[in-house]
Coordinates of C-alpha atoms and ligand atoms in Angstrom, one line a residue:
M1 CA 65.5 100.0 79.6
A2 CA 69.2 99.3 80.5
N3 CA 71.9 98.9 77.9
M4 CA 72.7 95.2 78.3
T5 CA 76.0 95.3 76.3
L6 CA 78.4 92.9 78.1
T7 CA 81.5 95.1 77.7
K8 CA 82.4 98.6 78.9
T9 CA 82.1 101.4 76.4
P10 CA 85.7 101.7 75.3
M11 CA 87.7 104.8 76.2
P12 CA 89.9 106.3 73.5
E13 CA 93.7 106.2 74.1
Q14 CA 96.8 107.6 72.5
D15 CA 98.4 105.1 70.1
P16 CA 101.1 103.1 72.1
Q17 CA 103.9 103.8 69.6
V18 CA 103.2 107.6 69.8
R19 CA 102.6 107.9 73.6
A20 CA 105.7 105.9 74.5
H21 CA 107.6 109.0 73.5
N22 CA 105.5 111.8 75.0
F23 CA 104.3 112.8 78.5
K24 CA 100.7 113.6 77.5
E25 CA 97.9 111.7 79.1
V26 CA 97.6 108.1 77.8
T27 CA 93.8 107.7 78.2
L28 CA 91.7 110.4 76.6
G29 CA 88.4 110.2 78.6
Y30 CA 84.8 109.7 77.5
T31 CA 82.8 112.2 75.4
A32 CA 79.3 113.1 76.8
E33 CA 77.7 110.6 74.3
M34 CA 80.0 107.8 75.5
A35 CA 79.4 108.6 79.1
I36 CA 75.6 108.5 78.7
E37 CA 75.9 105.2 76.8
E38 CA 78.0 103.7 79.6
A39 CA 75.7 105.1 82.3
G40 CA 72.9 103.2 80.6
R41 CA 74.6 99.9 81.6
C42 CA 73.9 100.6 85.3
L43 CA 70.9 98.7 86.7
N44 CA 70.5 101.2 89.5
C45 CA 70.4 98.3 92.0
R46 CA 68.2 98.6 95.1
N47 CA 71.1 97.2 97.2
P48 CA 74.1 98.5 95.3
K49 CA 77.2 96.4 96.1
C50 CA 79.4 98.9 94.3
V51 CA 78.9 101.5 97.1
E52 CA 80.2 99.0 99.7
G53 CA 83.3 98.5 97.6
C54 CA 84.1 102.2 97.6
P55 CA 86.3 103.3 100.6
V56 CA 84.5 106.7 100.7
N57 CA 81.1 105.3 99.9
V58 CA 80.4 107.5 96.9
R59 CA 76.6 107.1 96.0
I60 CA 77.4 105.5 92.7
P61 CA 74.0 104.6 91.2
E62 CA 72.7 108.0 92.1
F63 CA 75.5 109.8 90.2
I64 CA 75.3 107.4 87.3
T65 CA 71.6 108.1 87.0
K66 CA 72.4 111.8 86.7
V67 CA 74.9 111.1 84.0
R68 CA 72.3 109.0 82.1
E69 CA 70.0 112.0 82.3
G70 CA 72.7 114.3 81.0
D71 CA 72.7 116.3 84.2
F72 CA 76.5 116.2 84.7
K73 CA 76.5 119.1 87.3
A74 CA 74.1 117.2 89.5
A75 CA 76.3 114.1 89.1
Y76 CA 79.3 116.1 90.2
E77 CA 77.5 117.3 93.3
V78 CA 76.5 113.7 94.3
I79 CA 80.2 112.6 93.9
T80 CA 81.7 115.5 95.7
S81 CA 79.4 115.2 98.7
T82 CA 81.7 112.3 99.8
N83 CA 84.8 112.5 97.5
A84 CA 86.5 115.9 97.2
L85 CA 88.9 114.8 94.4
P86 CA 87.0 112.8 91.8
A87 CA 89.4 113.8 88.9
L88 CA 92.1 111.9 90.8
S89 CA 90.2 108.9 92.0
G90 CA 88.5 108.4 88.6
R91 CA 92.0 108.1 87.2
V92 CA 94.2 106.3 89.7
C93 CA 91.9 104.3 92.0
P94 CA 92.2 100.5 91.7
Q95 CA 88.5 100.3 90.8
E96 CA 89.0 96.7 89.7
T97 CA 89.5 95.7 93.3
Q98 CA 87.0 98.1 94.8
C99 CA 83.7 99.4 93.5
E100 CA 83.9 97.7 90.1
S101 CA 84.8 94.3 91.6
K102 CA 81.4 94.3 93.4
C103 CA 79.3 95.5 90.5
V104 CA 76.6 93.0 89.5
R105 CA 77.2 93.6 85.8
G106 CA 80.6 92.1 86.3
I107 CA 79.0 88.6 87.0
K108 CA 78.2 88.1 83.4
G109 CA 80.4 90.4 81.4
E110 CA 82.3 93.5 82.4
S111 CA 81.3 95.8 85.4
V112 CA 80.0 99.3 84.7
A113 CA 83.0 101.6 84.1
I114 CA 82.5 103.5 87.3
G115 CA 86.0 105.0 87.3
R116 CA 85.7 106.3 83.8
L117 CA 82.3 107.9 84.5
E118 CA 83.7 109.5 87.6
R119 CA 86.6 111.0 85.7
F120 CA 84.2 112.2 82.9
V121 CA 82.0 114.0 85.4
A122 CA 85.0 115.6 87.1
D123 CA 86.6 116.7 83.8
W124 CA 83.2 118.0 82.5
Y125 CA 82.8 120.1 85.7
R126 CA 86.3 121.6 85.4
E127 CA 85.8 122.5 81.7
N128 CA 82.2 123.9 82.1
V129 CA 81.7 125.2 85.6
N130 CA 85.0 125.2 87.6
A131 CA 83.5 127.2 90.5
M132 CA 85.9 127.9 93.3
P133 CA 84.7 126.8 96.7
E134 CA 83.5 129.5 99.1
K135 CA 85.4 130.6 102.2
A136 CA 83.6 129.7 105.4
V137 CA 83.2 132.2 108.3
S138 CA 86.3 131.8 110.4
N139 CA 86.1 130.4 113.9
G140 CA 89.6 131.8 114.6
I141 CA 91.0 128.4 115.7
K142 CA 94.4 127.6 114.1
V143 CA 95.2 124.0 112.9
A144 CA 98.4 122.9 111.2
V145 CA 98.6 120.2 108.6
V146 CA 102.0 118.6 107.8
G147 CA 102.3 117.4 104.2
S148 CA 100.2 118.3 101.2
G149 CA 99.4 114.8 99.7
P150 CA 95.8 113.6 99.3
A151 CA 95.6 113.0 103.1
G152 CA 96.7 116.5 104.1
L153 CA 94.8 118.2 101.3
T154 CA 91.5 116.5 102.2
C155 CA 92.0 117.1 106.0
A156 CA 92.8 120.8 105.3
S157 CA 89.7 121.3 103.0
D158 CA 87.3 119.7 105.4
L159 CA 88.6 121.7 108.4
A160 CA 88.5 124.9 106.3
K161 CA 84.8 124.2 105.4
K162 CA 84.1 124.1 109.2
G163 CA 85.7 127.6 109.6
Y164 CA 89.1 126.5 111.0
Q165 CA 92.2 128.7 110.1
V166 CA 94.3 126.0 108.5
S167 CA 98.0 126.2 107.5
V168 CA 99.6 123.4 105.4
F169 CA 103.4 122.9 105.8
E170 CA 104.9 121.1 102.8
A171 CA 108.6 120.0 102.7
L172 CA 108.9 120.2 98.9
H173 CA 108.8 123.4 96.8
T174 CA 105.5 122.3 95.2
A175 CA 102.4 121.1 97.0
G176 CA 100.5 117.9 96.1
G177 CA 102.5 115.0 97.5
V178 CA 102.8 111.9 95.4
L179 CA 100.2 113.3 93.1
V180 CA 102.8 115.8 91.8
Y181 CA 106.2 114.2 92.5
G182 CA 105.4 110.6 92.0
I183 CA 102.5 109.7 89.6
P184 CA 103.6 110.9 86.1
E185 CA 101.7 113.4 83.9
F186 CA 100.8 110.8 81.4
R187 CA 98.7 109.1 84.0
L188 CA 97.5 112.0 86.1
P189 CA 97.6 115.6 84.6
K190 CA 98.4 118.1 87.3
A191 CA 95.2 119.7 88.6
N192 CA 94.4 122.9 90.6
E193 CA 93.5 121.3 93.9
V194 CA 95.8 123.6 95.8
R195 CA 94.2 126.8 94.3
K196 CA 90.9 125.5 95.5
L197 CA 92.2 125.1 99.0
E198 CA 93.6 128.6 98.9
A199 CA 90.2 129.9 97.8
Q200 CA 88.8 128.3 100.9
G201 CA 91.3 130.4 103.0
V202 CA 93.9 127.7 103.6
E203 CA 97.5 129.0 103.8
V204 CA 99.8 126.6 101.9
M205 CA 103.6 127.0 102.8
T206 CA 106.2 125.1 100.8
N207 CA 109.9 124.5 101.6
M208 CA 108.8 123.8 105.2
V209 CA 110.4 120.6 106.4
I210 CA 108.7 120.0 109.7
G211 CA 111.3 118.5 112.1
R212 CA 114.0 120.8 110.6
V213 CA 112.6 124.3 109.9
L214 CA 110.0 124.0 112.7
T215 CA 109.2 121.2 115.1
I216 CA 105.7 120.1 116.0
D217 CA 106.2 121.6 119.5
E218 CA 107.0 124.9 118.0
L219 CA 103.8 124.7 115.9
F220 CA 101.9 124.4 119.2
E221 CA 103.9 127.4 120.6
M222 CA 102.8 129.4 117.5
G223 CA 99.2 128.9 118.6
Y224 CA 98.1 125.9 116.5
K225 CA 95.6 124.0 118.7
A226 CA 95.9 120.7 116.8
V227 CA 98.3 119.2 114.2
F228 CA 97.4 116.6 111.5
V229 CA 100.5 114.7 110.2
G230 CA 100.0 113.5 106.6
S231 CA 103.7 113.2 105.7
G232 CA 103.4 110.0 103.7
A233 CA 105.8 107.2 103.2
G234 CA 108.6 108.6 101.1
L235 CA 111.7 106.7 102.3
P236 CA 112.8 104.2 99.7
M237 CA 113.9 100.7 100.4
F238 CA 116.9 99.1 98.7
M239 CA 118.0 95.4 98.4
N240 CA 121.4 95.6 100.1
I241 CA 123.1 93.7 97.3
P242 CA 126.6 94.5 96.0
G243 CA 126.8 97.4 93.6
E244 CA 123.9 99.4 94.8
S245 CA 126.0 102.5 95.4
L246 CA 127.3 102.6 91.7
K247 CA 126.4 105.6 89.5
G248 CA 123.3 104.8 87.6
V249 CA 121.4 103.1 90.5
L250 CA 118.5 105.3 91.6
S251 CA 115.5 104.8 93.9
A252 CA 112.2 105.1 91.9
N253 CA 111.3 108.1 94.2
E254 CA 114.3 110.0 93.1
Y255 CA 113.9 109.0 89.4
L256 CA 110.2 110.0 89.4
T257 CA 110.7 113.2 91.4
R258 CA 113.4 114.3 88.9
T259 CA 111.2 113.5 86.0
N260 CA 107.8 114.7 87.2
L261 CA 108.5 117.5 89.5
M262 CA 111.8 118.7 88.1
K263 CA 110.8 118.0 84.5
A264 CA 114.1 116.2 83.7
Y265 CA 112.8 115.6 80.2
E266 CA 113.1 119.3 79.4
E267 CA 116.6 120.5 78.3
S268 CA 116.5 123.4 80.7
S269 CA 115.9 121.2 83.7
D270 CA 118.1 121.7 86.8
T271 CA 118.3 118.0 87.4
P272 CA 118.7 116.3 84.0
I273 CA 118.8 112.5 83.8
I274 CA 121.5 110.9 81.7
K275 CA 119.9 109.2 78.7
S276 CA 120.1 105.5 79.4
K277 CA 120.5 102.7 76.8
A278 CA 118.9 100.0 78.8
V279 CA 117.1 100.3 82.1
A280 CA 116.1 97.6 84.7
V281 CA 113.3 98.6 87.1
V282 CA 113.2 96.2 90.0
G283 CA 109.7 95.7 91.5
G284 CA 106.2 94.9 90.4
G285 CA 103.9 97.6 91.8
N286 CA 102.5 100.8 90.3
V287 CA 105.7 102.6 91.2
A288 CA 107.7 100.2 89.1
M289 CA 105.4 100.6 86.1
D290 CA 105.6 104.4 86.4
G291 CA 109.4 104.2 86.6
A292 CA 109.6 101.9 83.6
R293 CA 107.2 104.0 81.5
C294 CA 109.1 107.2 82.3
A295 CA 112.4 105.5 81.3
M296 CA 110.9 104.6 77.9
R297 CA 109.6 108.2 77.4
L298 CA 113.1 109.6 78.4
G299 CA 114.5 107.7 75.4
A300 CA 115.9 104.4 76.6
D301 CA 116.2 101.7 73.9
H302 CA 115.3 98.8 76.2
V303 CA 113.3 98.9 79.5
Y304 CA 112.9 95.8 81.7
I305 CA 110.7 95.1 84.7
V306 CA 112.5 92.7 86.9
Y307 CA 110.2 91.0 89.4
R308 CA 110.9 87.9 91.6
R309 CA 107.4 86.5 91.5
G310 CA 105.1 85.8 88.5
E311 CA 103.0 88.2 86.5
A312 CA 99.8 87.1 88.3
E313 CA 101.3 88.1 91.6
M314 CA 102.3 91.6 90.5
P315 CA 100.7 94.2 92.8
A316 CA 100.5 96.8 90.0
R317 CA 97.0 97.6 88.5
K318 CA 96.3 95.3 85.5
E319 CA 95.6 98.4 83.4
E320 CA 99.1 99.8 84.1
Q321 CA 100.8 96.4 83.3
H322 CA 98.8 96.3 80.1
H323 CA 99.8 99.8 79.1
A324 CA 103.5 99.2 80.0
K325 CA 103.6 96.1 77.7
E326 CA 101.8 97.9 74.9
E327 CA 104.5 100.6 75.1
G328 CA 107.3 98.0 74.6
I329 CA 108.5 97.3 78.2
E330 CA 109.8 93.8 78.6
F331 CA 108.7 91.9 81.7
K332 CA 111.4 89.6 83.3
T333 CA 109.3 87.8 85.9
L334 CA 110.5 85.1 88.3
C335 CA 113.9 86.8 88.2
N336 CA 115.8 88.5 91.1
P337 CA 118.9 90.7 91.0
I338 CA 121.9 89.5 93.1
E339 CA 124.6 92.0 92.1
I340 CA 124.9 95.2 90.1
L341 CA 128.0 95.3 88.0
G342 CA 130.2 98.4 87.5
D343 CA 132.7 99.6 84.9
E344 CA 136.1 101.2 85.6
N345 CA 134.4 104.6 86.1
G346 CA 132.0 103.3 88.8
R347 CA 129.0 103.3 86.5
V348 CA 126.5 100.5 86.1
C349 CA 127.3 98.2 83.2
G350 CA 125.1 95.2 84.0
M351 CA 122.9 93.4 86.5
K352 CA 123.5 89.9 87.6
C353 CA 120.2 88.1 88.2
I354 CA 119.0 84.6 89.2
R355 CA 115.9 82.8 88.1
M356 CA 113.2 82.0 90.6
E357 CA 110.4 79.6 91.0
L358 CA 107.3 79.7 93.2
G359 CA 107.3 77.6 96.4
E360 CA 104.9 77.4 99.4
P361 CA 102.7 80.4 100.3
D362 CA 104.3 82.9 102.7
A363 CA 102.7 85.0 105.5
S364 CA 101.1 87.3 102.9
G365 CA 99.4 84.2 101.3
R366 CA 101.4 84.7 98.1
R367 CA 103.7 81.8 96.9
R368 CA 107.2 82.4 98.2
P369 CA 109.8 82.9 95.4
V370 CA 112.8 80.5 95.7
E371 CA 116.1 80.7 93.7
V372 CA 116.8 78.1 91.0
P373 CA 120.4 77.1 91.7
G374 CA 122.9 77.6 88.8
S375 CA 120.5 79.8 86.8
E376 CA 122.4 83.1 87.1
F377 CA 122.6 85.4 84.1
V378 CA 123.7 89.0 83.3
L379 CA 121.2 91.6 82.1
D380 CA 122.9 94.2 79.9
V381 CA 121.7 97.5 81.4
D382 CA 123.3 100.9 82.3
T383 CA 120.7 102.1 84.7
V384 CA 118.9 100.4 87.6
I385 CA 115.8 101.8 89.3
M386 CA 114.8 100.3 92.6
A387 CA 111.0 100.3 93.2
L388 CA 110.8 97.9 96.2
G389 CA 108.5 99.9 98.4
T390 CA 108.8 102.8 100.8
S391 CA 108.3 103.5 104.5
P392 CA 107.6 106.7 106.4
N393 CA 110.6 109.1 107.0
P394 CA 111.6 109.0 110.6
L395 CA 112.3 112.8 110.8
I396 CA 109.0 113.8 112.5
R397 CA 109.0 111.0 115.0
S398 CA 112.6 111.6 116.0
T399 CA 111.9 115.4 116.6
T400 CA 108.6 115.0 118.5
P401 CA 108.8 113.6 122.0
G402 CA 106.0 111.2 122.8
L403 CA 105.2 110.3 119.2
E404 CA 105.3 106.5 118.8
T405 CA 105.6 104.4 115.7
N406 CA 105.3 100.7 115.1
K407 CA 108.0 98.3 113.9
K408 CA 107.6 99.5 110.3
G409 CA 108.0 103.2 111.3
C410 CA 104.3 104.0 110.8
L411 CA 102.7 106.4 113.3
I412 CA 100.4 104.7 115.8
V413 CA 97.0 106.3 116.1
N414 CA 94.1 105.3 118.4
E415 CA 90.4 105.0 117.6
D416 CA 89.9 108.8 117.5
E417 CA 92.8 109.2 114.9
M418 CA 95.0 110.8 117.6
T419 CA 98.7 109.7 117.8
T420 CA 100.4 109.0 121.1
R421 CA 100.9 112.8 121.5
E422 CA 98.0 114.9 122.7
G423 CA 96.6 117.1 120.0
V424 CA 98.6 115.4 117.2
F425 CA 96.5 113.5 114.7
A426 CA 97.7 111.5 111.7
G427 CA 96.5 109.6 108.6
G428 CA 97.4 108.3 105.1
D429 CA 100.6 106.5 104.2
A430 CA 102.4 107.9 107.4
V431 CA 100.0 105.6 109.4
T432 CA 99.3 102.7 107.0
G433 CA 102.6 102.6 105.1
A434 CA 102.4 102.9 101.2
A435 CA 98.8 102.4 100.3
T436 CA 96.4 104.2 97.9
V437 CA 95.2 107.8 97.1
I438 CA 91.6 107.0 98.1
L439 CA 92.6 105.5 101.5
A440 CA 94.7 108.6 102.1
M441 CA 91.8 110.8 101.3
G442 CA 89.5 108.8 103.6
A443 CA 92.0 109.1 106.4
G444 CA 92.2 112.9 105.8
K445 CA 88.4 113.1 106.2
K446 CA 88.4 111.1 109.3
G447 CA 91.3 113.2 110.8
A448 CA 89.4 116.4 110.1
A449 CA 86.3 115.1 111.8
A450 CA 88.4 113.8 114.8
I451 CA 90.2 117.2 115.1
D452 CA 86.8 119.0 115.0
A453 CA 85.4 116.7 117.7
Y454 CA 88.6 117.3 119.9
L455 CA 88.6 121.0 119.6
Q456 CA 84.9 121.4 120.2
K457 CA 84.9 119.3 123.4
Ligands
LIG501 P1 101.9 111.7 100.1 O1 101.1 111.7 98.9 O2 103.2 110.9 100.1 O3 102.1 113.1 100.7 C1 102.9 113.4 101.8 C2 103.5 114.8 101.7 O4 104.2 115.1 102.9 C3 104.6 114.9 100.6 O5 104.3 116.1 99.8 C4 105.9 115.1 101.4 O6 106.8 116.0 100.7 C5 105.4 115.8 102.6 N1 106.2 115.7 103.8 C6 106.9 114.5 104.2 N2 107.6 114.8 105.3 C7 107.4 116.1 105.6 C8 107.9 116.9 106.6 N3 108.7 116.5 107.5 N4 107.4 118.2 106.7 C9 106.5 118.7 105.7 N5 106.1 117.9 104.7 C10 106.5 116.6 104.7 N6 97.8 105.1 94.6 C11 96.7 104.8 94.0 O7 95.6 104.8 94.6 N7 96.7 104.5 92.6 C12 97.9 104.6 91.9 O8 97.8 104.4 90.7 C13 99.1 104.9 92.6 N8 100.3 105.1 91.9 C14 101.3 105.5 92.6 C15 102.5 105.7 91.9 C16 103.7 106.2 92.6 C17 104.9 106.4 91.7 C18 103.6 106.3 94.0 C19 104.9 106.8 94.7 C20 102.5 106.1 94.7 C21 101.3 105.7 94.0 N9 100.2 105.4 94.7 C22 99.0 105.2 94.0 C23 100.1 105.6 96.2 C24 99.5 107.0 96.6 O9 100.0 108.0 95.8 C25 99.8 107.2 98.0 O10 99.2 106.1 98.8 C26 99.1 108.5 98.5 O11 99.7 109.6 97.8 C27 99.4 108.7 100.0 O12 98.9 110.0 100.3 P2 99.5 110.8 101.6 O13 98.8 112.1 101.6 O14 99.5 109.9 102.8 O15 101.1 111.0 101.3
LIG502 FE1 75.1 100.1 88.9 FE2 76.8 98.0 89.2 FE3 76.4 99.7 91.2 FE4 74.4 98.0 90.4 S1 76.4 97.4 91.3 S2 74.2 100.2 91.0 S3 74.8 98.0 88.2 S4 77.3 100.3 89.3

């Protein structure tokens, strides 16, 4: 008999007043009892809509049934047959617009907490089994993967399983992509995915900026038979308003990299961030929420989210908006910066904004924000973080003859995941522009299958 409670089993969290000043994980995860209770809410539908909503088609009712039976190892095996990184997707996937949005329990009440259950299973496995994957018998064929984000890691892992000799080339000094340099520890504790890859025989090389240290042509000369480009979309956008070059204006990418990867919150950090009194984060996506919540944890007295549309239009996950507000971040919606003001030392001392109202829908279907004449005001801030979106860095395209991109700088791939250069495949944010972890993982999987088909022809 199913558990017909209308709401999800709550997941414990750190108290907002406490967590706003530390970098430990905000949500604490289910206990085994909570997981079994929540799994009891699943109806094990004959035609499970939730699976259709999952970009990698995890067999959701099957793994939830195993959780209900208390067989967490079997649940892990079901999930990882299609999703190699469940500890990540359980934490950062926008389940509310994917699997959970399709769950029939959501028609009358809340959907089954699929993401929380996936996270529980992954954490249980890490704590209780944590077996390293086996190394497949080598087929001796060398493949290069550029970038170690979710797209590159998934592609490398799938190819290694098939026996390819895979080398990952990562520009930064630590592998993991946005998972290590962008998404903060308090949302995604750093895992050991790279150690698992190495156990599979994959060589991971850091400080290797492809296009500078080596070109893609040189990789082919070194004997690599195919290349997968999963270099992400790490080039930040700015507003082009006066004052953007003042000291104290940062891109969210730089701010988050300094904080997460370079541990700017530790006194011994090589790249400390000056303690701000008041911070404005411009933007309304997950990146903006992460920037604002880091600024609060780094000791700012006031943190504002400045967004030109309304709260309903914000692209950030609802859970992140809710957590940010609980931690004391003030939302200034329908408000757009027009100038950043500087003091005599060239440092930010305020941000001039104008109020907005929503007009007719634009090409994206969202109502276009329009300025309210005469409504300018100054926000008293000493730091401005721009979180307006990112695009792919042009370095690889500009150093690889024949590699074509679209107007947004994204690599063009055809139906078999190959770019316009023979033997060069691509996937993840480098192809789609800034998207999600699960889509990047899906692209890495497709890329590996396409490379295998190409090399076995
Ligand atoms: P990336 O993760 O960007 O990895 C690309 C890697 O390639 C990087 O390590 C980079 O250093 C490396 N690289 C780049 N150029 C070169 C080169 N020339 N040579 C060698 N290496 C190179 N998604 C969600 O689903 N949920 C969330 O909650 C979420 N929050 C986010 C928060 C932040 C702050 C950010 C920035 C993104 C967030 N995303 C979220 C988006 C998600 O992280 C990305 O869509 C995903 O990481 C893309 O994966 P990828 O492998 O394509 O690229
Ligand atoms: Fe279970 Fe909901 Fe999926 Fe049905 S739609 S199988 S209730 S998770």
